[in-house]
Amino acid sequence: MTEFLPDDQELFASQLKDFVPPDSFDAHAHLYRPQDAISALPPAAENEQGFSGWNEYCENLELWMGSLRPSAGLFFAIPKPTLDRKPANQFILSELADQPGCRALLLVTPEDSPEEVEAQILAGKYSGFKVYHVYANRKDTLQAEPQEYIPEWVWELSNRYSLAIMLHMVRARAMADPINQSYIREHCLQYPDAKLILAHAARGFCGNHTTEGIASLRGIDNVFFDTSAICEPQPFEAILRE
């Protein structure tokens, strides 16, 4: 069932409408089947059968953005340890099959076969990879180092085919963590044709972490940042200054 707060349209009209351009591109979004969902997701994002696909995405955004909703985006499955990834990844492709402006990322784990993954890439359907800490082989995955959940072959394939890697950093201090900093610098320099996207303004939920650590990436040309779920200006200002 589709819902929205009564003030959503007024907020968009008064604060955002003049700022949002037409035909924008959503740089970080998820589509999912009922069995792929996690408990934190709002039922309003789903249809009566529990699916949240391209049509539901458009309908929900149009309720408050109208014609200014994004016309395309970068979509991928929702990572969770129990996810049946093959059909979840396929669902993304099927939903975007008639949306040429959209792009899809392939959710991968260290347990995947690099040969099978490469075959999917060569089929021409994916623009890169989504990696996530829940697939690290440890209990406290929020403290995982990047190499624990990003297999080296992801970098090799990304470099070979000029693909993107979507990274939601973990560890307590995110971009301010020296381990994260060293890993990103070393791998971006080693694999210059790979394109690393640091999700959520380099996981800038605490803006001070991005502000403190962003200078460590100075001079790297193949690292990018998305704006997803960040509502404060501090991490964006820090990124733009660098």
Protein backbone atom coordinates (compact mmCIF):
# COMPACT_ATOMS: atom_id res chain seq x y z
CA MET A 1 0.00 0.00 0.00
CA THR A 2 1.36 3.40 -0.98
CA GLU A 3 1.46 6.04 1.74
CA PHE A 4 3.09 9.37 2.39
CA LEU A 5 3.01 11.95 5.13
CA PRO A 6 0.55 14.81 4.58
CA ASP A 7 3.37 17.35 4.74
CA ASP A 8 5.62 15.61 2.20
CA GLN A 9 4.25 17.45 -0.82
CA GLU A 10 4.39 20.79 0.97
CA LEU A 11 7.96 20.17 2.10
CA PHE A 12 9.05 19.26 -1.41
CA ALA A 13 7.29 22.26 -2.93
CA SER A 14 8.70 24.76 -0.44
CA GLN A 15 12.23 23.43 0.12
CA LEU A 16 13.29 21.22 -2.78
CA LYS A 17 11.28 21.75 -5.94
CA ASP A 18 13.32 24.69 -7.20
CA PHE A 19 16.55 22.80 -6.54
CA VAL A 20 15.81 19.37 -8.04
CA PRO A 21 16.53 19.23 -11.79
CA PRO A 22 14.31 17.34 -14.24
CA ASP A 23 15.41 13.86 -15.31
CA SER A 24 17.71 13.37 -12.34
CA PHE A 25 19.59 10.10 -11.80
CA ASP A 26 19.22 8.25 -8.49
CA ALA A 27 22.76 7.14 -7.67
CA HIS A 28 21.87 4.58 -4.99
CA ALA A 29 18.60 2.65 -4.83
CA HIS A 30 17.27 -0.83 -4.10
CA LEU A 31 14.58 -3.00 -5.67
CA TYR A 32 13.48 -6.21 -4.03
CA ARG A 33 11.13 -9.18 -3.86
CA PRO A 34 9.16 -10.00 -0.67
CA GLN A 35 11.67 -12.65 0.40
CA ASP A 36 14.56 -10.21 -0.05
CA ALA A 37 13.18 -7.51 2.24
CA ILE A 38 14.59 -6.58 5.64
CA SER A 39 12.48 -5.51 8.61
CA ALA A 40 13.54 -1.86 8.49
CA LEU A 41 11.93 -1.28 5.08
CA PRO A 42 8.60 0.60 5.00
CA PRO A 43 5.66 -1.45 3.69
CA ALA A 44 4.59 1.67 1.79
CA ALA A 45 7.42 1.02 -0.67
CA GLU A 46 5.85 -2.28 -1.72
CA ASN A 47 2.84 -3.36 -3.73
CA GLU A 48 0.13 -5.62 -2.31
CA GLN A 49 2.23 -8.70 -3.07
CA GLY A 50 5.26 -7.27 -1.25
CA PHE A 51 7.34 -6.44 -4.31
CA SER A 52 9.21 -3.16 -4.65
CA GLY A 53 10.16 -2.91 -8.30
CA TRP A 54 10.59 -0.15 -10.85
CA ASN A 55 6.86 0.67 -11.00
CA GLU A 56 6.57 0.93 -7.21
CA TYR A 57 9.70 3.07 -7.10
CA CYS A 58 8.24 5.51 -9.63
CA GLU A 59 4.75 5.61 -8.13
CA ASN A 60 5.97 6.31 -4.61
CA LEU A 61 8.30 9.11 -5.65
CA GLU A 62 5.70 10.69 -7.91
CA LEU A 63 3.36 11.08 -4.92
CA TRP A 64 5.48 13.90 -3.58
CA MET A 65 7.96 14.75 -6.36
CA GLY A 66 5.52 14.63 -9.24
CA SER A 67 7.18 14.95 -12.63
CA LEU A 68 10.54 15.71 -10.98
CA ARG A 69 11.08 12.19 -9.71
CA PRO A 70 14.31 10.60 -10.99
CA SER A 71 13.94 9.25 -14.49
CA ALA A 72 16.68 6.64 -14.03
CA GLY A 73 19.04 5.28 -11.42
CA LEU A 74 21.65 2.81 -10.22
CA PHE A 75 19.91 -0.16 -8.61
CA PHE A 76 21.03 -3.25 -6.71
CA ALA A 77 19.75 -5.89 -4.32
CA ILE A 78 19.53 -5.36 -0.56
CA PRO A 79 22.45 -7.19 1.07
CA LYS A 80 21.61 -9.53 3.92
CA PRO A 81 23.32 -12.74 5.06
CA THR A 82 20.40 -15.01 4.17
CA LEU A 83 19.70 -13.48 0.77
CA ASP A 84 19.31 -15.86 -2.15
CA ARG A 85 21.50 -13.64 -4.28
CA LYS A 86 21.11 -15.19 -7.71
CA PRO A 87 17.34 -14.57 -8.06
CA ALA A 88 17.66 -11.27 -6.16
CA ASN A 89 20.23 -10.06 -8.68
CA GLN A 90 18.11 -11.34 -11.55
CA PHE A 91 15.09 -9.44 -10.22
CA ILE A 92 17.02 -6.18 -10.59
CA LEU A 93 17.80 -6.95 -14.22
CA SER A 94 14.24 -7.98 -15.03
CA GLU A 95 12.82 -4.79 -13.50
CA LEU A 96 15.21 -2.60 -15.50
CA ALA A 97 14.96 -4.51 -18.78
CA ASP A 98 12.97 -1.75 -20.50
CA GLN A 99 14.71 1.16 -18.75
CA PRO A 100 17.77 1.94 -20.89
CA GLY A 101 18.82 4.88 -18.72
CA CYS A 102 19.11 2.72 -15.60
CA ARG A 103 22.09 0.70 -14.46
CA ALA A 104 22.43 -2.38 -12.22
CA LEU A 105 25.12 -3.60 -9.85
CA LEU A 106 25.78 -7.27 -9.16
CA LEU A 107 25.77 -8.14 -5.46
CA VAL A 108 28.77 -10.41 -4.84
CA THR A 109 30.53 -12.09 -1.91
CA PRO A 110 33.96 -13.64 -1.32
CA GLU A 111 32.34 -17.06 -1.75
CA ASP A 112 31.35 -16.43 -5.37
CA SER A 113 33.16 -17.95 -8.32
CA PRO A 114 35.11 -15.23 -10.16
CA GLU A 115 34.68 -17.16 -13.41
CA GLU A 116 30.90 -17.24 -13.04
CA VAL A 117 30.82 -13.59 -12.08
CA GLU A 118 32.94 -12.65 -15.08
CA ALA A 119 30.53 -14.53 -17.35
CA GLN A 120 27.66 -12.43 -16.00
CA ILE A 121 29.64 -9.26 -16.61
CA LEU A 122 30.46 -10.31 -20.17
CA ALA A 123 26.75 -10.80 -20.81
CA GLY A 124 26.61 -7.01 -20.68
CA LYS A 125 23.96 -6.63 -18.02
CA TYR A 126 25.82 -5.13 -15.06
CA SER A 127 27.78 -1.92 -14.63
CA GLY A 128 29.71 -3.08 -11.60
CA PHE A 129 29.56 -4.69 -8.18
CA LYS A 130 27.92 -4.19 -4.83
CA VAL A 131 29.95 -5.50 -1.87
CA TYR A 132 28.87 -5.49 1.77
CA HIS A 133 30.28 -6.19 5.20
CA VAL A 134 27.67 -8.81 6.20
CA TYR A 135 29.53 -11.26 3.95
CA ALA A 136 32.77 -10.99 5.92
CA ASN A 137 33.76 -14.19 7.71
CA ARG A 138 33.49 -12.83 11.25
CA LYS A 139 30.77 -12.18 13.83
CA ASP A 140 31.29 -8.45 14.28
CA THR A 141 31.11 -7.50 10.62
CA LEU A 142 30.70 -3.80 11.42
CA GLN A 143 34.41 -3.80 12.29
CA ALA A 144 35.47 -5.73 9.19
CA GLU A 145 38.38 -4.49 7.11
CA PRO A 146 37.53 -4.00 3.42
CA GLN A 147 39.56 -6.97 2.20
CA GLU A 148 37.42 -9.26 4.37
CA TYR A 149 34.38 -8.73 2.15
CA ILE A 150 35.85 -7.41 -1.12
CA PRO A 151 37.66 -10.24 -2.89
CA GLU A 152 40.64 -9.15 -4.94
CA TRP A 153 39.05 -10.53 -8.10
CA VAL A 154 36.35 -7.86 -7.81
CA TRP A 155 39.06 -5.25 -8.28
CA GLU A 156 40.68 -7.23 -11.08
CA LEU A 157 37.41 -7.54 -13.01
CA SER A 158 36.50 -3.92 -12.36
CA ASN A 159 39.86 -2.81 -13.67
CA ARG A 160 39.68 -5.12 -16.69
CA TYR A 161 36.21 -3.98 -17.76
CA SER A 162 36.12 -0.42 -16.30
CA LEU A 163 33.39 -1.25 -13.81
CA ALA A 164 32.16 0.38 -10.61
CA ILE A 165 32.45 -0.97 -7.06
CA MET A 166 29.87 0.33 -4.58
CA LEU A 167 31.43 0.32 -1.10
CA HIS A 168 29.56 1.08 2.12
CA MET A 169 32.51 1.35 4.48
CA VAL A 170 32.32 0.03 8.00
CA ARG A 171 34.57 0.25 11.06
CA ALA A 172 33.71 2.75 13.77
CA ARG A 173 35.37 5.82 12.26
CA ALA A 174 34.65 5.15 8.57
CA MET A 175 36.69 7.53 6.39
CA ALA A 176 38.77 8.60 9.39
CA ASP A 177 39.94 5.01 9.94
CA PRO A 178 43.58 4.51 8.80
CA ILE A 179 42.87 0.95 7.65
CA ASN A 180 40.07 2.12 5.37
CA GLN A 181 42.20 4.98 4.09
CA SER A 182 45.17 2.76 3.24
CA TYR A 183 43.03 0.12 1.56
CA ILE A 184 41.24 2.63 -0.65
CA ARG A 185 44.40 4.45 -1.69
CA GLU A 186 46.34 1.29 -2.44
CA HIS A 187 43.59 -0.38 -4.44
CA CYS A 188 42.50 2.68 -6.41
CA LEU A 189 46.10 3.28 -7.44
CA GLN A 190 46.73 -0.39 -8.21
CA TYR A 191 43.54 -0.67 -10.30
CA PRO A 192 43.21 2.71 -12.05
CA ASP A 193 40.43 1.63 -14.44
CA ALA A 194 38.18 0.48 -11.60
CA LYS A 195 35.73 3.10 -10.32
CA LEU A 196 35.20 3.05 -6.57
CA ILE A 197 31.99 4.64 -5.28
CA LEU A 198 32.06 5.42 -1.56
CA ALA A 199 28.42 5.19 -0.58
CA HIS A 200 26.75 7.74 1.68
CA ALA A 201 29.42 10.43 1.21
CA ALA A 202 32.11 7.98 2.35
CA ARG A 203 29.71 6.76 5.04
CA GLY A 204 29.53 10.27 6.37
CA PHE A 205 26.67 9.69 8.80
CA CYS A 206 29.02 11.34 11.28
CA GLY A 207 30.23 14.26 9.21
CA ASN A 208 33.38 14.67 11.28
CA HIS A 209 34.66 11.31 10.06
CA THR A 210 34.50 12.37 6.42
CA THR A 211 35.92 15.79 7.22
CA GLU A 212 38.83 14.27 9.12
CA GLY A 213 39.69 11.54 6.63
CA ILE A 214 38.86 12.81 3.16
CA ALA A 215 42.27 14.39 2.56
CA SER A 216 43.80 10.90 2.57
CA LEU A 217 42.23 10.37 -0.87
CA ARG A 218 43.64 13.55 -2.39
CA GLY A 219 44.97 13.00 -5.91
CA ILE A 220 43.04 9.78 -6.60
CA ASP A 221 41.04 10.12 -9.81
CA ASN A 222 38.96 6.94 -9.68
CA VAL A 223 37.14 7.38 -6.38
CA PHE A 224 33.62 8.82 -6.31
CA PHE A 225 30.94 9.55 -3.71
CA ASP A 226 27.18 9.23 -3.70
CA THR A 227 24.75 11.32 -1.68
CA SER A 228 22.41 8.58 -0.48
CA ALA A 229 20.85 8.95 2.99
CA ILE A 230 23.03 11.90 4.04
CA CYS A 231 20.94 14.84 5.21
CA GLU A 232 23.64 17.14 6.59
CA PRO A 233 25.98 19.33 4.51
CA GLN A 234 29.23 18.71 6.40
CA PRO A 235 30.48 15.57 4.59
CA PHE A 236 29.57 17.01 1.18
CA GLU A 237 31.37 20.25 1.92
CA ALA A 238 34.46 18.30 2.96
CA ILE A 239 34.39 16.23 -0.25
CA LEU A 240 33.89 19.27 -2.47
CA ARG A 241 36.75 21.13 -0.81
CA GLU A 242 39.09 18.29 -1.71
